[in-house]
PDB file of C-alpha atoms in Angstrom:
ATOM      1  CA  ALA J 214       0.074  -0.131   0.040  1.00 95.00           C
ATOM      2  CA  ALA J 215       3.343   2.796   0.748  1.00 96.00           C
ATOM      3  CA  ALA J 216       4.497   1.734  -2.155  1.00 97.00           C
ATOM      4  CA  ALA J 217       1.527   2.395  -4.264  1.00 98.00           C
ATOM      5  CA  LEU J 218       0.872   5.705  -2.977  1.00 97.00           C
ATOM      6  CA  ALA J 219       4.070   6.435  -3.272  1.00 97.00           C
ATOM      7  CA  VAL J 220       3.706   6.051  -6.960  1.00 98.00           C
ATOM      8  CA  LEU J 221       0.389   7.570  -7.290  1.00 98.00           C
ATOM      9  CA  ARG J 222       1.547  10.848  -5.823  1.00 97.00           C
ATOM     10  CA  ALA J 223       4.849  10.711  -7.327  1.00 97.00           C
ATOM     11  CA  ALA J 224       2.664  10.412 -10.717  1.00 97.00           C
ATOM     12  CA  GLY J 225       1.125  13.529  -9.620  1.00 97.00           C
ATOM     13  CA  TYR J 226      -2.204  12.370  -8.260  1.00 97.00           C
ATOM     14  CA  LEU J 227      -4.080  13.254  -4.714  1.00 97.00           C
ATOM     15  CA  VAL J 228      -4.809  10.423  -3.830  1.00 97.00           C
ATOM     16  CA  HIS J 229      -7.485   9.836  -0.729  1.00 95.00           C
ATOM     17  CA  LEU J 230      -7.770   6.905   2.032  1.00 93.00           C
ATOM     18  CA  PRO J 231     -10.759   6.152   2.891  1.00 91.00           C
ATOM     19  CA  HIS J 232     -11.825   4.455   6.309  1.00 87.00           C
ATOM     20  CA  ALA J 233     -14.065   3.275   8.930  1.00 85.00           C
ATOM     21  CA  ARG J 234     -15.456   6.381  10.955  1.00 79.00           C
ATOM     22  CA  ASP J 235     -17.362   4.163  13.229  1.00 70.00           C
ATOM     23  CA  GLY J 236     -14.265   3.016  15.391  1.00 71.00           C
ATOM     24  CA  ALA J 237     -15.042  -0.352  13.851  1.00 73.00           C
ATOM     25  CA  ARG J 238     -12.201  -2.206  12.500  1.00 83.00           C
ATOM     26  CA  PRO J 239     -10.630  -0.561   8.454  1.00 90.00           C
ATOM     27  CA  LEU J 240     -12.947  -1.171   5.974  1.00 92.00           C
ATOM     28  CA  CYS J 241     -13.385  -4.977   4.021  1.00 92.00           C
ATOM     29  CA  CYS J 242     -14.309  -6.031   1.066  1.00 93.00           C
ATOM     30  CA  GLY J 243     -15.788  -9.348   2.798  1.00 93.00           C
ATOM     31  CA  ARG J 244     -14.274 -11.849   0.608  1.00 90.00           C
ATOM     32  CA  THR J 245     -13.305 -13.442   3.719  1.00 89.00           C
ATOM     33  CA  PHE J 246     -16.587 -13.702   4.918  1.00 93.00           C
ATOM     34  CA  LEU J 247     -17.875 -15.227   1.719  1.00 90.00           C
ATOM     35  CA  ALA J 248     -15.202 -17.470   1.566  1.00 86.00           C
ATOM     36  CA  ALA J 249     -16.430 -19.179   4.182  1.00 87.00           C
ATOM     37  CA  GLY J 250     -20.230 -18.781   2.954  1.00 91.00           C
ATOM     38  CA  LEU J 251     -21.143 -16.041   5.780  1.00 95.00           C
ATOM     39  CA  VAL J 252     -23.339 -14.481   2.815  1.00 95.00           C
ATOM     40  CA  ASP J 253     -25.052 -11.829   5.901  1.00 96.00           C
ATOM     41  CA  GLU J 254     -21.670 -10.956   7.822  1.00 96.00           C
ATOM     42  CA  ALA J 255     -20.081  -9.949   3.734  1.00 95.00           C
ATOM     43  CA  ARG J 256     -23.014  -7.875   3.083  1.00 96.00           C
ATOM     44  CA  ALA J 257     -22.420  -6.259   6.068  1.00 94.00           C
ATOM     45  CA  GLU J 258     -19.286  -5.381   5.100  1.00 94.00           C
ATOM     46  CA  ALA J 259     -19.996  -4.400   2.184  1.00 95.00           C
ATOM     47  CA  GLN J 260     -22.326  -1.689   3.295  1.00 95.00           C
ATOM     48  CA  ARG J 261     -20.188  -0.793   5.037  1.00 93.00           C
ATOM     49  CA  MET J 262     -18.110  -0.161   2.077  1.00 94.00           C
ATOM     50  CA  ILE J 263     -20.710   1.737   0.145  1.00 95.00           C
ATOM     51  CA  ALA J 264     -21.269   3.985   2.936  1.00 93.00           C
ATOM     52  CA  GLU J 265     -17.498   5.426   3.334  1.00 93.00           C
ATOM     53  CA  LEU J 266     -16.950   5.643  -0.330  1.00 95.00           C
ATOM     54  CA  ARG J 267     -20.518   6.786  -1.684  1.00 94.00           C
ATOM     55  CA  PRO J 268     -19.077  10.901  -1.528  1.00 94.00           C
ATOM     56  CA  PHE J 269     -16.078   9.623  -4.058  1.00 95.00           C
ATOM     57  CA  ILE J 270     -18.310   7.069  -6.261  1.00 93.00           C
ATOM     58  CA  LYS J 271     -21.006  10.600  -6.408  1.00 93.00           C
ATOM     59  CA  ARG J 272     -17.903  12.837  -7.914  1.00 94.00           C
ATOM     60  CA  GLY J 273     -16.854   9.965 -10.149  1.00 92.00           C
ATOM     61  CA  VAL J 274     -13.392   9.549  -8.395  1.00 96.00           C
ATOM     62  CA  PRO J 275     -12.049   6.387  -9.525  1.00 97.00           C
ATOM     63  CA  VAL J 276     -11.738   3.614  -6.543  1.00 97.00           C
ATOM     64  CA  VAL J 277      -7.885   1.710  -6.734  1.00 97.00           C
ATOM     65  CA  GLY J 278      -7.263  -1.274  -5.108  1.00 96.00           C
ATOM     66  CA  LEU J 279      -4.180  -3.420  -5.212  1.00 97.00           C
ATOM     67  CA  GLU J 280      -5.065  -6.690  -3.456  1.00 94.00           C
ATOM     68  CA  PRO J 281      -7.016  -8.562  -6.556  1.00 94.00           C
ATOM     69  CA  ALA J 282      -9.655 -10.588  -4.924  1.00 92.00           C
ATOM     70  CA  CYS J 283     -10.700  -7.226  -2.834  1.00 93.00           C
ATOM     71  CA  LEU J 284     -11.405  -5.233  -5.543  1.00 95.00           C
ATOM     72  CA  LEU J 285     -12.925  -7.525  -8.322  1.00 94.00           C
ATOM     73  CA  GLY J 286     -15.216  -8.007  -5.573  1.00 94.00           C
ATOM     74  CA  LEU J 287     -16.743  -4.411  -5.126  1.00 95.00           C
ATOM     75  CA  ARG J 288     -17.116  -5.127  -9.344  1.00 94.00           C
ATOM     76  CA  ASP J 289     -18.505  -8.534  -8.841  1.00 93.00           C
ATOM     77  CA  GLU J 290     -20.070  -9.734  -5.516  1.00 94.00           C
ATOM     78  CA  PHE J 291     -21.189  -6.367  -4.432  1.00 95.00           C
ATOM     79  CA  LEU J 292     -23.791  -5.845  -7.242  1.00 94.00           C
ATOM     80  CA  SER J 293     -25.182  -9.497  -6.122  1.00 94.00           C
ATOM     81  CA  MET J 294     -25.155  -8.496  -2.321  1.00 95.00           C
ATOM     82  CA  LEU J 295     -26.147  -4.982  -2.908  1.00 95.00           C
ATOM     83  CA  PRO J 296     -28.353  -4.170  -6.520  1.00 95.00           C
ATOM     84  CA  GLY J 297     -28.728  -0.537  -6.513  1.00 94.00           C
ATOM     85  CA  ALA J 298     -27.573   2.589  -7.888  1.00 94.00           C
ATOM     86  CA  ASP J 299     -24.207   2.757  -5.895  1.00 94.00           C
ATOM     87  CA  SER J 300     -23.052  -0.860  -6.341  1.00 95.00           C
ATOM     88  CA  ALA J 301     -23.271  -0.247  -9.702  1.00 96.00           C
ATOM     89  CA  ALA J 302     -21.656   2.959  -9.981  1.00 95.00           C
ATOM     90  CA  LEU J 303     -18.636   1.769  -7.714  1.00 95.00           C
ATOM     91  CA  ALA J 304     -18.065  -1.378  -9.936  1.00 95.00           C
ATOM     92  CA  LEU J 305     -17.517   0.832 -13.005  1.00 94.00           C
ATOM     93  CA  ASN J 306     -15.193   3.370 -11.202  1.00 94.00           C
ATOM     94  CA  ALA J 307     -13.172   0.311  -8.709  1.00 96.00           C
ATOM     95  CA  MET J 308     -10.231  -0.741 -10.891  1.00 96.00           C
ATOM     96  CA  LEU J 309      -6.886  -2.594  -9.828  1.00 97.00           C
ATOM     97  CA  PHE J 310      -3.646  -0.808  -9.665  1.00 97.00           C
ATOM     98  CA  GLU J 311      -2.822  -1.465 -13.056  1.00 97.00           C
ATOM     99  CA  GLU J 312      -5.570  -0.663 -14.567  1.00 97.00           C
ATOM    100  CA  PHE J 313      -5.807   2.675 -13.732  1.00 97.00           C
ATOM    101  CA  LEU J 314      -2.260   3.174 -14.627  1.00 98.00           C
ATOM    102  CA  ALA J 315      -2.857   1.662 -17.947  1.00 97.00           C
ATOM    103  CA  ARG J 316      -5.805   3.744 -18.376  1.00 97.00           C
ATOM    104  CA  GLU J 317      -4.434   6.824 -17.722  1.00 97.00           C
ATOM    105  CA  ALA J 318      -0.872   6.022 -19.872  1.00 97.00           C
ATOM    106  CA  ASP J 319      -3.782   5.476 -22.882  1.00 96.00           C
ATOM    107  CA  ALA J 320      -5.216   8.935 -22.454  1.00 96.00           C
ATOM    108  CA  GLY J 321      -1.969  10.341 -22.487  1.00 95.00           C
ATOM    109  CA  ARG J 322      -2.779  11.478 -18.924  1.00 95.00           C
ATOM    110  CA  LEU J 323       0.357   9.570 -17.026  1.00 96.00           C
ATOM    111  CA  LYS J 324       3.022  11.567 -15.976  1.00 95.00           C
ATOM    112  CA  LEU J 325       5.142   8.941 -14.493  1.00 95.00           C
ATOM    113  CA  ARG J 326       9.196   9.372 -14.488  1.00 93.00           C
ATOM    114  CA  LEU J 327      10.547   5.535 -13.637  1.00 96.00           C
ATOM    115  CA  LYS J 328      13.877   4.845 -14.163  1.00 96.00           C
ATOM    116  CA  ALA J 329      15.496   1.679 -15.157  1.00 97.00           C
ATOM    117  CA  LEU J 330      16.183  -1.019 -12.990  1.00 97.00           C
ATOM    118  CA  PRO J 331      19.273  -3.468 -12.286  1.00 96.00           C
ATOM    119  CA  GLN J 332      17.171  -6.239 -13.364  1.00 96.00           C
ATOM    120  CA  THR J 333      16.067  -5.755 -17.121  1.00 96.00           C
ATOM    121  CA  LYS J 334      13.547  -9.726 -17.014  1.00 97.00           C
ATOM    122  CA  ALA J 335      10.323  -9.720 -14.824  1.00 96.00           C
ATOM    123  CA  LEU J 336       8.380 -13.201 -14.358  1.00 94.00           C
ATOM    124  CA  LEU J 337       4.633 -12.571 -13.735  1.00 94.00           C
ATOM    125  CA  HIS J 338       1.821 -14.968 -12.114  1.00 91.00           C
ATOM    126  CA  GLY J 339      -1.429 -13.756 -12.531  1.00 88.00           C
ATOM    127  CA  HIS J 340      -3.655 -14.331  -9.947  1.00 88.00           C
ATOM    128  CA  CYS J 341      -6.868 -15.901 -10.573  1.00 87.00           C
ATOM    129  CA  HIS J 342      -9.362 -12.923 -10.218  1.00 87.00           C
ATOM    130  CA  GLN J 343      -7.137 -11.477 -12.804  1.00 89.00           C
ATOM    131  CA  LYS J 344      -6.977 -13.891 -15.427  1.00 89.00           C
ATOM    132  CA  ALA J 345     -11.076 -14.182 -14.577  1.00 87.00           C
ATOM    133  CA  PHE J 346     -11.490 -10.640 -15.518  1.00 82.00           C
ATOM    134  CA  ASP J 347      -9.694 -10.252 -18.300  1.00 88.00           C
ATOM    135  CA  VAL J 348      -6.769  -7.822 -16.235  1.00 92.00           C
ATOM    136  CA  MET J 349      -3.642  -9.687 -17.429  1.00 92.00           C
ATOM    137  CA  PRO J 350      -3.014  -7.424 -20.423  1.00 94.00           C
ATOM    138  CA  ALA J 351      -3.092  -4.049 -18.017  1.00 95.00           C
ATOM    139  CA  VAL J 352      -0.408  -5.727 -15.516  1.00 95.00           C
ATOM    140  CA  HIS J 353       1.757  -6.650 -18.761  1.00 95.00           C
ATOM    141  CA  GLN J 354       1.704  -3.029 -19.837  1.00 96.00           C
ATOM    142  CA  THR J 355       1.892  -1.490 -16.467  1.00 97.00           C
ATOM    143  CA  LEU J 356       4.913  -3.287 -16.014  1.00 97.00           C
ATOM    144  CA  LYS J 357       6.357  -2.570 -19.352  1.00 96.00           C
ATOM    145  CA  LEU J 358       6.346   0.834 -18.380  1.00 96.00           C
ATOM    146  CA  VAL J 359       9.660   0.270 -16.766  1.00 97.00           C
ATOM    147  CA  PRO J 360      12.290   1.096 -19.329  1.00 97.00           C
ATOM    148  CA  GLY J 361      13.960  -1.748 -20.654  1.00 96.00           C
ATOM    149  CA  LEU J 362      11.893  -4.687 -18.647  1.00 96.00           C
ATOM    150  CA  GLU J 363      11.491  -7.588 -20.460  1.00 97.00           C
ATOM    151  CA  VAL J 364       8.097  -9.178 -19.074  1.00 96.00           C
ATOM    152  CA  GLU J 365       7.286 -12.921 -19.778  1.00 95.00           C
ATOM    153  CA  THR J 366       3.728 -14.332 -17.830  1.00 92.00           C
ATOM    154  CA  ILE J 367       3.750 -17.510 -16.456  1.00 91.00           C
ATOM    155  CA  GLU J 368       1.216 -20.016 -17.964  1.00 89.00           C
ATOM    156  CA  SER J 369      -0.136 -21.369 -14.929  1.00 86.00           C
ATOM    157  CA  SER J 370      -3.626 -21.969 -13.914  1.00 86.00           C
ATOM    158  CA  CYS J 371      -4.354 -21.783  -9.747  1.00 90.00           C
ATOM    159  CA  CYS J 372      -0.838 -21.291  -7.540  1.00 87.00           C
ATOM    160  CA  GLY J 373      -2.430 -23.697  -5.193  1.00 83.00           C
ATOM    161  CA  MET J 374      -3.413 -21.263  -2.188  1.00 85.00           C
ATOM    162  CA  ALA J 375      -6.765 -19.945  -3.362  1.00 84.00           C
ATOM    163  CA  GLY J 376      -7.714 -17.384  -0.815  1.00 78.00           C
ATOM    164  CA  SER J 377      -7.471 -19.453   2.711  1.00 79.00           C
ATOM    165  CA  PHE J 378      -7.874 -23.190   0.950  1.00 84.00           C
ATOM    166  CA  GLY J 379      -3.938 -23.776   0.665  1.00 82.00           C
ATOM    167  CA  PHE J 380      -3.520 -22.630   4.535  1.00 82.00           C
ATOM    168  CA  GLU J 381      -5.407 -25.741   5.912  1.00 87.00           C
ATOM    169  CA  ALA J 382      -3.022 -28.191   6.875  1.00 91.00           C
ATOM    170  CA  ALA J 383      -6.208 -30.635   5.356  1.00 92.00           C
ATOM    171  CA  HIS J 384      -5.461 -29.032   1.808  1.00 90.00           C
ATOM    172  CA  TYR J 385      -1.668 -28.907   1.725  1.00 90.00           C
ATOM    173  CA  ASP J 386      -0.743 -31.650  -0.530  1.00 91.00           C
ATOM    174  CA  VAL J 387      -3.762 -30.933  -2.897  1.00 93.00           C
ATOM    175  CA  SER J 388      -2.081 -26.928  -2.335  1.00 89.00           C
ATOM    176  CA  MET J 389       1.353 -27.826  -3.844  1.00 90.00           C
ATOM    177  CA  LYS J 390       0.460 -30.318  -6.424  1.00 91.00           C
ATOM    178  CA  MET J 391      -1.482 -27.335  -7.644  1.00 88.00           C
ATOM    179  CA  ALA J 392       1.621 -25.000  -7.425  1.00 87.00           C
ATOM    180  CA  GLU J 393       4.526 -27.636  -8.667  1.00 89.00           C
ATOM    181  CA  ALA J 394       2.133 -27.959 -11.765  1.00 89.00           C
ATOM    182  CA  SER J 395       3.529 -25.120 -13.497  1.00 89.00           C
ATOM    183  CA  LEU J 396       4.161 -22.162 -11.281  1.00 89.00           C
ATOM    184  CA  LEU J 397       7.023 -23.212  -8.864  1.00 91.00           C
ATOM    185  CA  PRO J 398       8.786 -25.226 -11.437  1.00 91.00           C
ATOM    186  CA  LYS J 399       9.158 -22.085 -13.741  1.00 92.00           C
ATOM    187  CA  VAL J 400      10.376 -19.591 -11.070  1.00 91.00           C
ATOM    188  CA  ARG J 401      12.493 -22.340  -9.714  1.00 92.00           C
ATOM    189  CA  ALA J 402      14.448 -22.213 -13.269  1.00 93.00           C
ATOM    190  CA  ALA J 403      14.085 -18.295 -13.129  1.00 93.00           C
ATOM    191  CA  ALA J 404      17.995 -16.824 -12.949  1.00 94.00           C
ATOM    192  CA  ALA J 405      18.981 -15.421  -9.476  1.00 93.00           C
ATOM    193  CA  ASP J 406      18.325 -11.629 -10.856  1.00 95.00           C
ATOM    194  CA  THR J 407      14.941 -12.046 -12.536  1.00 96.00           C
ATOM    195  CA  LEU J 408      12.271 -10.023 -10.377  1.00 96.00           C
ATOM    196  CA  ILE J 409       9.227 -12.483  -9.441  1.00 95.00           C
ATOM    197  CA  VAL J 410       6.185 -10.220  -9.801  1.00 96.00           C
ATOM    198  CA  ALA J 411       2.348 -11.278  -8.203  1.00 93.00           C
ATOM    199  CA  ASP J 412       0.300  -9.410  -7.203  1.00 94.00           C
ATOM    200  CA  GLY J 413      -1.928 -12.026  -4.696  1.00 90.00           C
ATOM    201  CA  SER J 414      -0.975 -12.079  -1.406  1.00 88.00           C
ATOM    202  CA  SER J 415      -1.508 -15.172  -0.871  1.00 89.00           C
ATOM    203  CA  CYS J 416       0.279 -16.069  -4.388  1.00 88.00           C
ATOM    204  CA  ARG J 417       3.431 -14.635  -2.922  1.00 91.00           C
ATOM    205  CA  HIS J 418       3.051 -16.701   0.238  1.00 88.00           C
ATOM    206  CA  GLN J 419       3.106 -19.672  -2.389  1.00 89.00           C
ATOM    207  CA  ILE J 420       6.015 -18.658  -4.688  1.00 89.00           C
ATOM    208  CA  HIS J 421       8.199 -17.915  -1.047  1.00 90.00           C
ATOM    209  CA  ASP J 422       7.202 -20.863   0.890  1.00 86.00           C
ATOM    210  CA  GLY J 423       7.737 -23.673  -2.466  1.00 84.00           C
ATOM    211  CA  PRO J 424      11.174 -22.148  -4.085  1.00 87.00           C
ATOM    212  CA  GLN J 425      12.396 -19.300  -1.318  1.00 88.00           C
ATOM    213  CA  ARG J 426      11.947 -16.495  -3.722  1.00 92.00           C
ATOM    214  CA  PRO J 427      10.514 -13.293  -2.888  1.00 93.00           C
ATOM    215  CA  ALA J 428       7.549 -12.426  -5.283  1.00 95.00           C
ATOM    216  CA  LEU J 429       6.918  -8.451  -5.304  1.00 96.00           C
ATOM    217  CA  HIS J 430       3.503  -6.502  -6.309  1.00 96.00           C
ATOM    218  CA  VAL J 431       3.423  -4.048  -9.525  1.00 97.00           C
ATOM    219  CA  ALA J 432       3.324  -1.651  -7.396  1.00 97.00           C
ATOM    220  CA  ARG J 433       6.711  -2.277  -5.374  1.00 97.00           C
ATOM    221  CA  VAL J 434       8.168  -3.036  -8.531  1.00 98.00           C
ATOM    222  CA  LEU J 435       7.411   0.438 -10.066  1.00 98.00           C
ATOM    223  CA  GLN J 436       8.736   2.140  -6.543  1.00 97.00           C
ATOM    224  CA  LEU J 437      12.236   0.421  -6.798  1.00 97.00           C
TER     225      LEU J 437
END
């Protein structure tokens, strides 16, 4: 989050950080409740989120998020749980960090002065939600903003974590088999100076625990 904030400010954007004003815990998309089948609890989280974002939604301010499963819930599950004008407007304005930067670059509005990195290649693993919502082209485009960086997308399915699934001991063997199908062998074969990039926090955990390689969110790469 700190890296994304630094990058957006460096590009000249004024960034608002919405927070729960009711003194409760931080705002949440409700994905963790949905993963456990707790729909009513997830709906309550969506209501809290929309209440705090409503002033921004009405002004058409883009709502930018970093974690694919969280942000894309604002475009999908919110519409199902809370159909209405507010959720529809939010769905139109909610976008991942890379989608926002790619959109601004295409419109000629992005003024982000990036320098070349010591690394010249990035190996990119896509989160399942990024693939399902066809966001990967925007992720690739955003990484290519770094001068001289070659970007290769790993052709893989789920990393095996699947949210909380891979954290449960009973699913460990299945989780690792999923990871070893294509993702982890590709990471192990990567040169030591290749950047490993993954936006999903659970994906990064799987990569770290398997091949013992650190993986970075795109915001971290751009900050570097």
